[in-house]
C-alpha cells in the first residue's frame, strides 16, 4: 500500500520533487516575448555548488509534465539524476509551425532560422547565466519539433549531447544528412527516437528510413536506440517512449544492477576495482557530473572480489573508498578484508578496530566491526583465529548486494 501511495504521489504531485516557475525572455531574434517553464530539483538550493544537466523541451506545454514526472520517479530510486527541465511554450498564435520552418534540404529558414538562433544564442546563454547547469544538455520534441531539433546536430560542436525524438517529421534530405553528422561526432552523442505502428504514415516512413541509415553508423561516440511501439498512436506512444528514452540516455549513470554484475563484472578475470573507477569516469565524461561512488556499487565489487577470490584487490578498493567516504568505516573495512583474506589476522583485527572509530555506512555497523576484531584477536597468538569470521558472522554474499530502497 505504501508503494502504491508513493507512485501516486510522484505521478500526481510532481511539485513535491521539483520547484516549478514560469518565466519569460524577450527574443531579439524573434522580436517577441517567449514563455517557458522551469523545473528545478529540490536539492538545487541545498547543494549550492552542484551543477545539473539541462533538458530543453520543445512542445513544452504538453511534454513538460510527462518528463518531469518520469524524472522525479527515476531519481527517487537513484536510477536517473536530478536535472533542470525547461519547457518552451509553442501553442500561442501558431508559434509551433512558425518556429519549425525548414526548406527541403532540412535547413532552418525565415522564422525557423530565427527560432534556431533564439535557442542557441539567447535562451541557452540566459539559462546558463541564471542557473547552475552542467555541460550535459538534452533536447526533445514531438512530430515537427522532433524533426527540427536535429538541426543542432549540424553544428561542428553540437549544442546538445542527447536528442529525444518522438514521431519525428523530417524534410527530404534529413534522413541522409543526420547519419553523416553522427558518423563524424567527436564527442559522445545519445540519440533516441521512437514511433508507433499506428503513427502518421508519412512520419513513420521517414523515421524507419532514418533508423535503417543510423544502423550503418560505426562511431563509438554514438549511443543509439530506436523503438517502435505496437498498438500505440502518434500521441499515445509518447508515454511509452519517455521512460525508454531516459533510461537509454542515462544507462551508464544507473547503479550496478544484477544483470550488469552477472554479465559484465563477475565474469572478469581481474581488474574489478578498475571496472568500478572506469564506470564513474565514464559518468563524469558523458554527463559532465562528478559524483561519489555509490555504496551499493562498492558492495557489488566487494562481492565479485570474494566470489573470484581476488583478495588483493581489496587493498585497491580501500584506497578509492577512502576518497569517496573519508569519514566512514568503509575504507578500513575493505583494508581489514584484505588483511584477513590474505592471512594477516593481526593487521585485520587492527583495521576492524580502526573502522569502529569511524562513521557507520550502509549495512556496516560498529558492533559488526568489534565482533570481527574480537574473533581475530582471540586467535592472534597463534596467528590464526580460533573460529572463522564465517562461523560467527554471515559472510558477505557472492551475489551483488541490493541497497535497501526507500519505502
mmCIF file of C-alpha atoms in Angstrom, residues 3-325:
data_model
loop_
_atom_site.group_PDB
_atom_site.id
_atom_site.type_symbol
_atom_site.label_atom_id
_atom_site.label_comp_id
_atom_site.label_asym_id
_atom_site.label_seq_id
_atom_site.Cartn_x
_atom_site.Cartn_y
_atom_site.Cartn_z
ATOM 1 C CA UNK A 3 4.455 1.794 -2.566
ATOM 2 C CA UNK A 4 1.150 2.476 -4.325
ATOM 3 C CA UNK A 5 0.780 5.727 -2.412
ATOM 4 C CA UNK A 6 4.376 6.638 -3.289
ATOM 5 C CA UNK A 7 3.741 6.107 -7.001
ATOM 6 C CA UNK A 8 0.588 8.211 -6.889
ATOM 7 C CA UNK A 9 2.424 10.950 -5.011
ATOM 8 C CA UNK A 10 5.204 11.054 -7.573
ATOM 9 C CA UNK A 11 2.991 10.975 -10.640
ATOM 10 C CA UNK A 12 0.361 13.415 -9.431
ATOM 11 C CA UNK A 13 2.355 15.530 -7.027
ATOM 12 C CA UNK A 14 5.458 16.322 -9.021
ATOM 13 C CA UNK A 15 5.788 19.660 -7.237
ATOM 14 C CA UNK A 16 6.986 17.705 -4.193
ATOM 15 C CA UNK A 17 10.098 16.710 -6.143
ATOM 16 C CA UNK A 18 10.799 19.901 -8.051
ATOM 17 C CA UNK A 19 10.393 23.640 -7.902
ATOM 18 C CA UNK A 20 8.482 24.954 -10.877
ATOM 19 C CA UNK A 21 8.342 28.528 -12.145
ATOM 20 C CA UNK A 22 7.054 30.343 -15.216
ATOM 21 C CA UNK A 23 9.465 32.688 -16.960
ATOM 22 C CA UNK A 24 9.670 34.982 -19.981
ATOM 23 C CA UNK A 25 12.513 36.195 -22.143
ATOM 24 C CA UNK A 26 12.362 38.832 -24.843
ATOM 25 C CA UNK A 27 13.856 37.474 -28.047
ATOM 26 C CA UNK A 28 15.548 39.998 -30.309
ATOM 27 C CA UNK A 29 15.788 37.286 -32.954
ATOM 28 C CA UNK A 30 12.023 36.752 -32.939
ATOM 29 C CA UNK A 31 11.120 40.268 -31.770
ATOM 30 C CA UNK A 32 8.640 38.882 -29.254
ATOM 31 C CA UNK A 33 8.407 37.642 -25.679
ATOM 32 C CA UNK A 34 8.815 33.867 -25.399
ATOM 33 C CA UNK A 35 7.405 31.985 -22.442
ATOM 34 C CA UNK A 36 8.817 28.864 -20.845
ATOM 35 C CA UNK A 37 8.508 26.778 -17.682
ATOM 36 C CA UNK A 38 11.456 25.795 -15.483
ATOM 37 C CA UNK A 39 11.616 22.856 -13.073
ATOM 38 C CA UNK A 40 14.459 22.903 -10.553
ATOM 39 C CA UNK A 41 15.344 19.838 -8.444
ATOM 40 C CA UNK A 42 14.571 20.008 -4.739
ATOM 41 C CA UNK A 43 18.275 19.843 -3.934
ATOM 42 C CA UNK A 44 19.024 22.914 -6.063
ATOM 43 C CA UNK A 45 19.034 25.403 -3.173
ATOM 44 C CA UNK A 46 20.532 22.935 -0.703
ATOM 45 C CA UNK A 47 23.577 21.866 -2.706
ATOM 46 C CA UNK A 48 24.815 25.264 -3.780
ATOM 47 C CA UNK A 49 27.898 24.007 -5.631
ATOM 48 C CA UNK A 50 26.173 21.279 -7.605
ATOM 49 C CA UNK A 51 25.545 21.617 -11.326
ATOM 50 C CA UNK A 52 22.712 19.845 -13.111
ATOM 51 C CA UNK A 53 22.135 18.514 -16.643
ATOM 52 C CA UNK A 54 19.706 20.588 -18.696
ATOM 53 C CA UNK A 55 16.720 19.255 -20.637
ATOM 54 C CA UNK A 56 15.175 21.622 -23.198
ATOM 55 C CA UNK A 57 11.720 20.521 -24.300
ATOM 56 C CA UNK A 58 10.084 21.799 -27.445
ATOM 57 C CA UNK A 59 6.297 21.434 -27.249
ATOM 58 C CA UNK A 60 6.826 22.176 -23.593
ATOM 59 C CA UNK A 61 3.177 22.892 -22.872
ATOM 60 C CA UNK A 62 2.319 19.172 -23.111
ATOM 61 C CA UNK A 63 5.661 17.325 -22.833
ATOM 62 C CA UNK A 64 6.817 19.104 -19.675
ATOM 63 C CA UNK A 65 4.650 17.329 -17.084
ATOM 64 C CA UNK A 66 5.287 13.885 -18.553
ATOM 65 C CA UNK A 67 9.063 14.322 -18.415
ATOM 66 C CA UNK A 68 9.015 15.987 -15.007
ATOM 67 C CA UNK A 69 7.085 13.064 -13.510
ATOM 68 C CA UNK A 70 9.378 10.443 -15.034
ATOM 69 C CA UNK A 71 12.497 12.188 -13.778
ATOM 70 C CA UNK A 72 11.000 12.523 -10.295
ATOM 71 C CA UNK A 73 10.191 8.821 -10.185
ATOM 72 C CA UNK A 74 13.549 7.686 -11.597
ATOM 73 C CA UNK A 75 15.522 9.961 -9.301
ATOM 74 C CA UNK A 76 13.640 8.670 -6.255
ATOM 75 C CA UNK A 77 15.136 5.234 -6.929
ATOM 76 C CA UNK A 78 18.524 6.732 -7.925
ATOM 77 C CA UNK A 79 18.154 5.443 -11.491
ATOM 78 C CA UNK A 80 18.070 8.930 -13.015
ATOM 79 C CA UNK A 81 19.913 12.091 -11.989
ATOM 80 C CA UNK A 82 18.296 15.336 -10.989
ATOM 81 C CA UNK A 83 18.009 17.673 -13.962
ATOM 82 C CA UNK A 84 16.846 21.173 -14.748
ATOM 83 C CA UNK A 85 13.907 20.981 -17.159
ATOM 84 C CA UNK A 86 12.920 23.881 -19.396
ATOM 85 C CA UNK A 87 9.759 23.578 -21.479
ATOM 86 C CA UNK A 88 9.285 26.138 -24.248
ATOM 87 C CA UNK A 89 5.650 27.089 -24.881
ATOM 88 C CA UNK A 90 4.779 26.879 -28.569
ATOM 89 C CA UNK A 91 0.975 26.837 -28.716
ATOM 90 C CA UNK A 92 0.312 30.577 -28.968
ATOM 91 C CA UNK A 93 -0.587 32.172 -32.328
ATOM 92 C CA UNK A 94 0.648 29.143 -34.303
ATOM 93 C CA UNK A 95 4.160 29.530 -32.876
ATOM 94 C CA UNK A 96 4.837 25.819 -33.313
ATOM 95 C CA UNK A 97 4.579 25.907 -37.100
ATOM 96 C CA UNK A 98 6.421 29.200 -37.400
ATOM 97 C CA UNK A 99 9.231 28.020 -35.118
ATOM 98 C CA UNK A 100 9.960 24.971 -37.254
ATOM 99 C CA UNK A 101 10.066 26.363 -40.791
ATOM 100 C CA UNK A 102 12.675 24.484 -42.852
ATOM 101 C CA UNK A 103 13.487 24.222 -46.531
ATOM 102 C CA UNK A 104 13.515 20.959 -48.487
ATOM 103 C CA UNK A 105 17.142 20.407 -47.570
ATOM 104 C CA UNK A 106 16.167 20.398 -43.907
ATOM 105 C CA UNK A 107 17.772 23.709 -43.025
ATOM 106 C CA UNK A 108 16.081 26.429 -40.948
ATOM 107 C CA UNK A 109 14.749 29.406 -42.870
ATOM 108 C CA UNK A 110 12.753 32.533 -42.078
ATOM 109 C CA UNK A 111 11.081 32.257 -38.645
ATOM 110 C CA UNK A 112 12.607 28.785 -38.271
ATOM 111 C CA UNK A 113 16.087 30.283 -38.564
ATOM 112 C CA UNK A 114 15.166 32.938 -36.016
ATOM 113 C CA UNK A 115 13.867 30.319 -33.566
ATOM 114 C CA UNK A 116 17.010 28.234 -34.074
ATOM 115 C CA UNK A 117 19.132 31.255 -33.157
ATOM 116 C CA UNK A 118 16.830 32.109 -30.252
ATOM 117 C CA UNK A 119 17.565 28.761 -28.605
ATOM 118 C CA UNK A 120 21.307 28.807 -29.216
ATOM 119 C CA UNK A 121 22.147 32.491 -28.850
ATOM 120 C CA UNK A 122 19.520 33.780 -26.408
ATOM 121 C CA UNK A 123 17.766 31.116 -24.343
ATOM 122 C CA UNK A 124 20.723 28.858 -23.519
ATOM 123 C CA UNK A 125 23.060 31.728 -22.509
ATOM 124 C CA UNK A 126 20.306 33.217 -20.344
ATOM 125 C CA UNK A 127 19.696 29.890 -18.624
ATOM 126 C CA UNK A 128 23.405 29.259 -18.059
ATOM 127 C CA UNK A 129 23.766 32.711 -16.531
ATOM 128 C CA UNK A 130 20.837 32.217 -14.170
ATOM 129 C CA UNK A 131 21.157 28.535 -13.207
ATOM 130 C CA UNK A 132 23.945 26.097 -12.341
ATOM 131 C CA UNK A 133 23.933 23.971 -15.479
ATOM 132 C CA UNK A 134 26.417 21.187 -16.207
ATOM 133 C CA UNK A 135 27.913 20.710 -19.683
ATOM 134 C CA UNK A 136 25.474 17.862 -20.445
ATOM 135 C CA UNK A 137 22.424 19.132 -22.330
ATOM 136 C CA UNK A 138 19.435 17.286 -23.787
ATOM 137 C CA UNK A 139 16.758 18.403 -26.241
ATOM 138 C CA UNK A 140 13.470 16.704 -27.021
ATOM 139 C CA UNK A 141 10.451 17.198 -29.255
ATOM 140 C CA UNK A 142 7.432 15.592 -30.870
ATOM 141 C CA UNK A 143 6.425 15.473 -34.517
ATOM 142 C CA UNK A 144 7.575 18.626 -36.325
ATOM 143 C CA UNK A 145 9.630 19.854 -33.352
ATOM 144 C CA UNK A 146 11.353 16.456 -33.153
ATOM 145 C CA UNK A 147 12.490 16.869 -36.739
ATOM 146 C CA UNK A 148 13.555 20.477 -36.182
ATOM 147 C CA UNK A 149 15.766 19.751 -33.161
ATOM 148 C CA UNK A 150 18.092 17.675 -35.360
ATOM 149 C CA UNK A 151 19.367 20.927 -36.869
ATOM 150 C CA UNK A 152 21.548 21.359 -33.783
ATOM 151 C CA UNK A 153 23.480 18.271 -34.897
ATOM 152 C CA UNK A 154 24.632 20.163 -37.975
ATOM 153 C CA UNK A 155 26.988 22.353 -35.968
ATOM 154 C CA UNK A 156 30.627 21.267 -35.727
ATOM 155 C CA UNK A 157 30.289 21.284 -31.946
ATOM 156 C CA UNK A 158 26.619 20.448 -31.288
ATOM 157 C CA UNK A 159 24.956 22.427 -28.509
ATOM 158 C CA UNK A 160 23.245 19.300 -27.203
ATOM 159 C CA UNK A 161 24.671 15.969 -26.121
ATOM 160 C CA UNK A 162 21.418 13.972 -26.249
ATOM 161 C CA UNK A 163 18.400 14.030 -28.583
ATOM 162 C CA UNK A 164 14.941 12.632 -27.836
ATOM 163 C CA UNK A 165 12.806 12.363 -30.963
ATOM 164 C CA UNK A 166 9.158 11.260 -30.859
ATOM 165 C CA UNK A 167 7.332 10.544 -34.153
ATOM 166 C CA UNK A 168 9.548 12.997 -35.986
ATOM 167 C CA UNK A 169 8.568 14.714 -39.214
ATOM 168 C CA UNK A 170 11.616 15.087 -41.475
ATOM 169 C CA UNK A 171 12.338 17.062 -44.594
ATOM 170 C CA UNK A 172 13.549 15.060 -47.594
ATOM 171 C CA UNK A 173 17.330 15.250 -47.133
ATOM 172 C CA UNK A 174 17.437 14.924 -43.348
ATOM 173 C CA UNK A 175 17.412 11.100 -43.283
ATOM 174 C CA UNK A 176 20.751 11.137 -45.136
ATOM 175 C CA UNK A 177 22.252 14.221 -43.500
ATOM 176 C CA UNK A 178 21.696 13.164 -39.832
ATOM 177 C CA UNK A 179 23.690 9.875 -40.103
ATOM 178 C CA UNK A 180 26.616 11.780 -41.634
ATOM 179 C CA UNK A 181 26.643 14.204 -38.724
ATOM 180 C CA UNK A 182 26.516 11.367 -36.188
ATOM 181 C CA UNK A 183 29.229 9.426 -38.009
ATOM 182 C CA UNK A 184 31.513 12.422 -37.575
ATOM 183 C CA UNK A 185 30.664 13.125 -33.913
ATOM 184 C CA UNK A 186 33.841 13.604 -31.899
ATOM 185 C CA UNK A 187 32.155 13.565 -28.503
ATOM 186 C CA UNK A 188 29.545 11.216 -27.009
ATOM 187 C CA UNK A 189 26.089 11.737 -28.525
ATOM 188 C CA UNK A 190 22.969 9.980 -27.227
ATOM 189 C CA UNK A 191 20.253 9.646 -29.832
ATOM 190 C CA UNK A 192 16.842 8.158 -29.114
ATOM 191 C CA UNK A 193 13.886 8.150 -31.467
ATOM 192 C CA UNK A 194 10.613 6.316 -31.429
ATOM 193 C CA UNK A 195 7.396 5.835 -33.369
ATOM 194 C CA UNK A 196 4.240 3.727 -33.236
ATOM 195 C CA UNK A 197 2.770 1.225 -35.641
ATOM 196 C CA UNK A 198 -0.324 3.445 -35.652
ATOM 197 C CA UNK A 199 1.712 6.559 -36.391
ATOM 198 C CA UNK A 200 1.191 9.045 -39.197
ATOM 199 C CA UNK A 201 2.199 7.167 -42.343
ATOM 200 C CA UNK A 202 4.348 9.966 -43.748
ATOM 201 C CA UNK A 203 6.229 10.337 -40.457
ATOM 202 C CA UNK A 204 6.670 6.584 -39.994
ATOM 203 C CA UNK A 205 8.242 6.134 -43.406
ATOM 204 C CA UNK A 206 10.870 8.795 -42.726
ATOM 205 C CA UNK A 207 11.534 7.510 -39.208
ATOM 206 C CA UNK A 208 12.100 3.954 -40.433
ATOM 207 C CA UNK A 209 14.401 5.201 -43.199
ATOM 208 C CA UNK A 210 16.454 7.119 -40.660
ATOM 209 C CA UNK A 211 16.642 4.048 -38.415
ATOM 210 C CA UNK A 212 17.945 1.962 -41.307
ATOM 211 C CA UNK A 213 20.578 4.583 -42.105
ATOM 212 C CA UNK A 214 21.637 5.099 -38.492
ATOM 213 C CA UNK A 215 22.249 1.380 -38.027
ATOM 214 C CA UNK A 216 25.090 1.685 -40.538
ATOM 215 C CA UNK A 217 26.887 4.324 -38.435
ATOM 216 C CA UNK A 218 30.033 2.897 -36.834
ATOM 217 C CA UNK A 219 31.036 5.543 -34.341
ATOM 218 C CA UNK A 220 31.851 4.563 -30.732
ATOM 219 C CA UNK A 221 30.711 8.030 -29.669
ATOM 220 C CA UNK A 222 27.128 7.320 -30.797
ATOM 221 C CA UNK A 223 24.702 5.770 -28.293
ATOM 222 C CA UNK A 224 21.665 4.972 -30.415
ATOM 223 C CA UNK A 225 18.274 3.366 -29.812
ATOM 224 C CA UNK A 226 15.062 3.118 -31.808
ATOM 225 C CA UNK A 227 11.699 1.865 -30.519
ATOM 226 C CA UNK A 228 8.533 1.222 -32.497
ATOM 227 C CA UNK A 229 5.566 0.623 -30.204
ATOM 228 C CA UNK A 230 2.843 -1.801 -31.182
ATOM 229 C CA UNK A 231 -0.760 -0.832 -30.599
ATOM 230 C CA UNK A 232 0.125 2.814 -29.984
ATOM 231 C CA UNK A 233 -0.820 6.007 -31.799
ATOM 232 C CA UNK A 234 1.049 9.144 -32.812
ATOM 233 C CA UNK A 235 0.204 10.646 -29.420
ATOM 234 C CA UNK A 236 -0.011 7.724 -27.002
ATOM 235 C CA UNK A 237 3.453 6.439 -27.931
ATOM 236 C CA UNK A 238 4.987 9.421 -26.129
ATOM 237 C CA UNK A 239 4.039 7.957 -22.746
ATOM 238 C CA UNK A 240 5.568 4.621 -23.726
ATOM 239 C CA UNK A 241 8.726 6.208 -25.059
ATOM 240 C CA UNK A 242 9.722 8.694 -22.351
ATOM 241 C CA UNK A 243 10.990 6.096 -19.826
ATOM 242 C CA UNK A 244 12.889 4.221 -22.542
ATOM 243 C CA UNK A 245 14.479 7.433 -23.750
ATOM 244 C CA UNK A 246 15.623 8.496 -20.276
ATOM 245 C CA UNK A 247 16.927 5.074 -19.319
ATOM 246 C CA UNK A 248 18.797 4.873 -22.614
ATOM 247 C CA UNK A 249 20.444 8.257 -22.176
ATOM 248 C CA UNK A 250 21.305 7.643 -18.524
ATOM 249 C CA UNK A 251 22.094 3.921 -18.757
ATOM 250 C CA UNK A 252 25.686 4.470 -17.659
ATOM 251 C CA UNK A 253 24.533 6.624 -14.736
ATOM 252 C CA UNK A 254 22.469 3.866 -13.124
ATOM 253 C CA UNK A 255 23.724 1.821 -10.158
ATOM 254 C CA UNK A 256 25.225 -1.596 -10.842
ATOM 255 C CA UNK A 257 22.324 -3.964 -11.430
ATOM 256 C CA UNK A 258 22.153 -7.733 -11.050
ATOM 257 C CA UNK A 259 22.377 -8.031 -14.838
ATOM 258 C CA UNK A 260 25.466 -5.816 -15.054
ATOM 259 C CA UNK A 261 27.045 -7.770 -12.193
ATOM 260 C CA UNK A 262 26.371 -11.171 -13.798
ATOM 261 C CA UNK A 263 27.180 -10.281 -17.390
ATOM 262 C CA UNK A 264 29.981 -7.727 -17.095
ATOM 263 C CA UNK A 265 31.658 -7.820 -13.672
ATOM 264 C CA UNK A 266 31.786 -11.248 -12.061
ATOM 265 C CA UNK A 267 32.887 -12.824 -15.370
ATOM 266 C CA UNK A 268 36.069 -10.717 -15.403
ATOM 267 C CA UNK A 269 39.332 -12.465 -14.652
ATOM 268 C CA UNK A 270 40.741 -9.423 -12.839
ATOM 269 C CA UNK A 271 40.521 -5.619 -12.503
ATOM 270 C CA UNK A 272 37.185 -5.452 -10.672
ATOM 271 C CA UNK A 273 38.165 -2.200 -8.978
ATOM 272 C CA UNK A 274 39.293 -0.765 -12.315
ATOM 273 C CA UNK A 275 35.838 -1.557 -13.719
ATOM 274 C CA UNK A 276 34.273 0.487 -10.927
ATOM 275 C CA UNK A 277 36.529 3.520 -11.383
ATOM 276 C CA UNK A 278 36.096 3.418 -15.157
ATOM 277 C CA UNK A 279 32.301 3.346 -14.762
ATOM 278 C CA UNK A 280 32.381 6.592 -12.808
ATOM 279 C CA UNK A 281 34.960 8.126 -15.143
ATOM 280 C CA UNK A 282 32.503 7.489 -17.996
ATOM 281 C CA UNK A 283 29.703 9.101 -15.966
ATOM 282 C CA UNK A 284 31.837 12.198 -15.469
ATOM 283 C CA UNK A 285 32.910 12.348 -19.116
ATOM 284 C CA UNK A 286 29.491 11.632 -20.600
ATOM 285 C CA UNK A 287 27.323 13.741 -18.295
ATOM 286 C CA UNK A 288 29.761 16.354 -17.024
ATOM 287 C CA UNK A 289 28.902 15.343 -13.456
ATOM 288 C CA UNK A 290 31.376 14.111 -10.858
ATOM 289 C CA UNK A 291 29.622 12.021 -8.219
ATOM 290 C CA UNK A 292 30.793 9.821 -5.336
ATOM 291 C CA UNK A 293 30.750 6.091 -5.960
ATOM 292 C CA UNK A 294 27.543 4.608 -4.575
ATOM 293 C CA UNK A 295 27.846 2.386 -1.502
ATOM 294 C CA UNK A 296 25.833 -0.282 -3.311
ATOM 295 C CA UNK A 297 28.342 -0.269 -6.169
ATOM 296 C CA UNK A 298 31.189 -0.780 -3.676
ATOM 297 C CA UNK A 299 29.245 -3.770 -2.332
ATOM 298 C CA UNK A 300 28.877 -5.225 -5.820
ATOM 299 C CA UNK A 301 32.630 -5.046 -6.438
ATOM 300 C CA UNK A 302 33.253 -6.499 -2.972
ATOM 301 C CA UNK A 303 31.000 -9.437 -3.861
ATOM 302 C CA UNK A 304 32.847 -10.003 -7.161
ATOM 303 C CA UNK A 305 36.220 -9.984 -5.377
ATOM 304 C CA UNK A 306 35.004 -12.540 -2.854
ATOM 305 C CA UNK A 307 33.400 -14.777 -5.450
ATOM 306 C CA UNK A 308 36.571 -14.842 -7.571
ATOM 307 C CA UNK A 309 38.961 -14.929 -4.577
ATOM 308 C CA UNK A 310 40.795 -11.875 -5.948
ATOM 309 C CA UNK A 311 41.553 -10.725 -2.396
ATOM 310 C CA UNK A 312 44.495 -8.488 -3.301
ATOM 311 C CA UNK A 313 42.012 -6.087 -4.915
ATOM 312 C CA UNK A 314 40.568 -5.213 -1.511
ATOM 313 C CA UNK A 315 43.627 -3.013 -0.946
ATOM 314 C CA UNK A 316 42.796 -1.014 -4.097
ATOM 315 C CA UNK A 317 39.133 -0.882 -3.096
ATOM 316 C CA UNK A 318 40.129 0.545 0.275
ATOM 317 C CA UNK A 319 42.051 3.359 -1.400
ATOM 318 C CA UNK A 320 39.112 4.562 -3.515
ATOM 319 C CA UNK A 321 36.513 4.094 -0.762
ATOM 320 C CA UNK A 322 38.631 6.379 1.428
ATOM 321 C CA UNK A 323 38.406 9.066 -1.260
ATOM 322 C CA UNK A 324 34.650 8.653 -1.641
ATOM 323 C CA UNK A 325 33.722 8.385 2.042
#
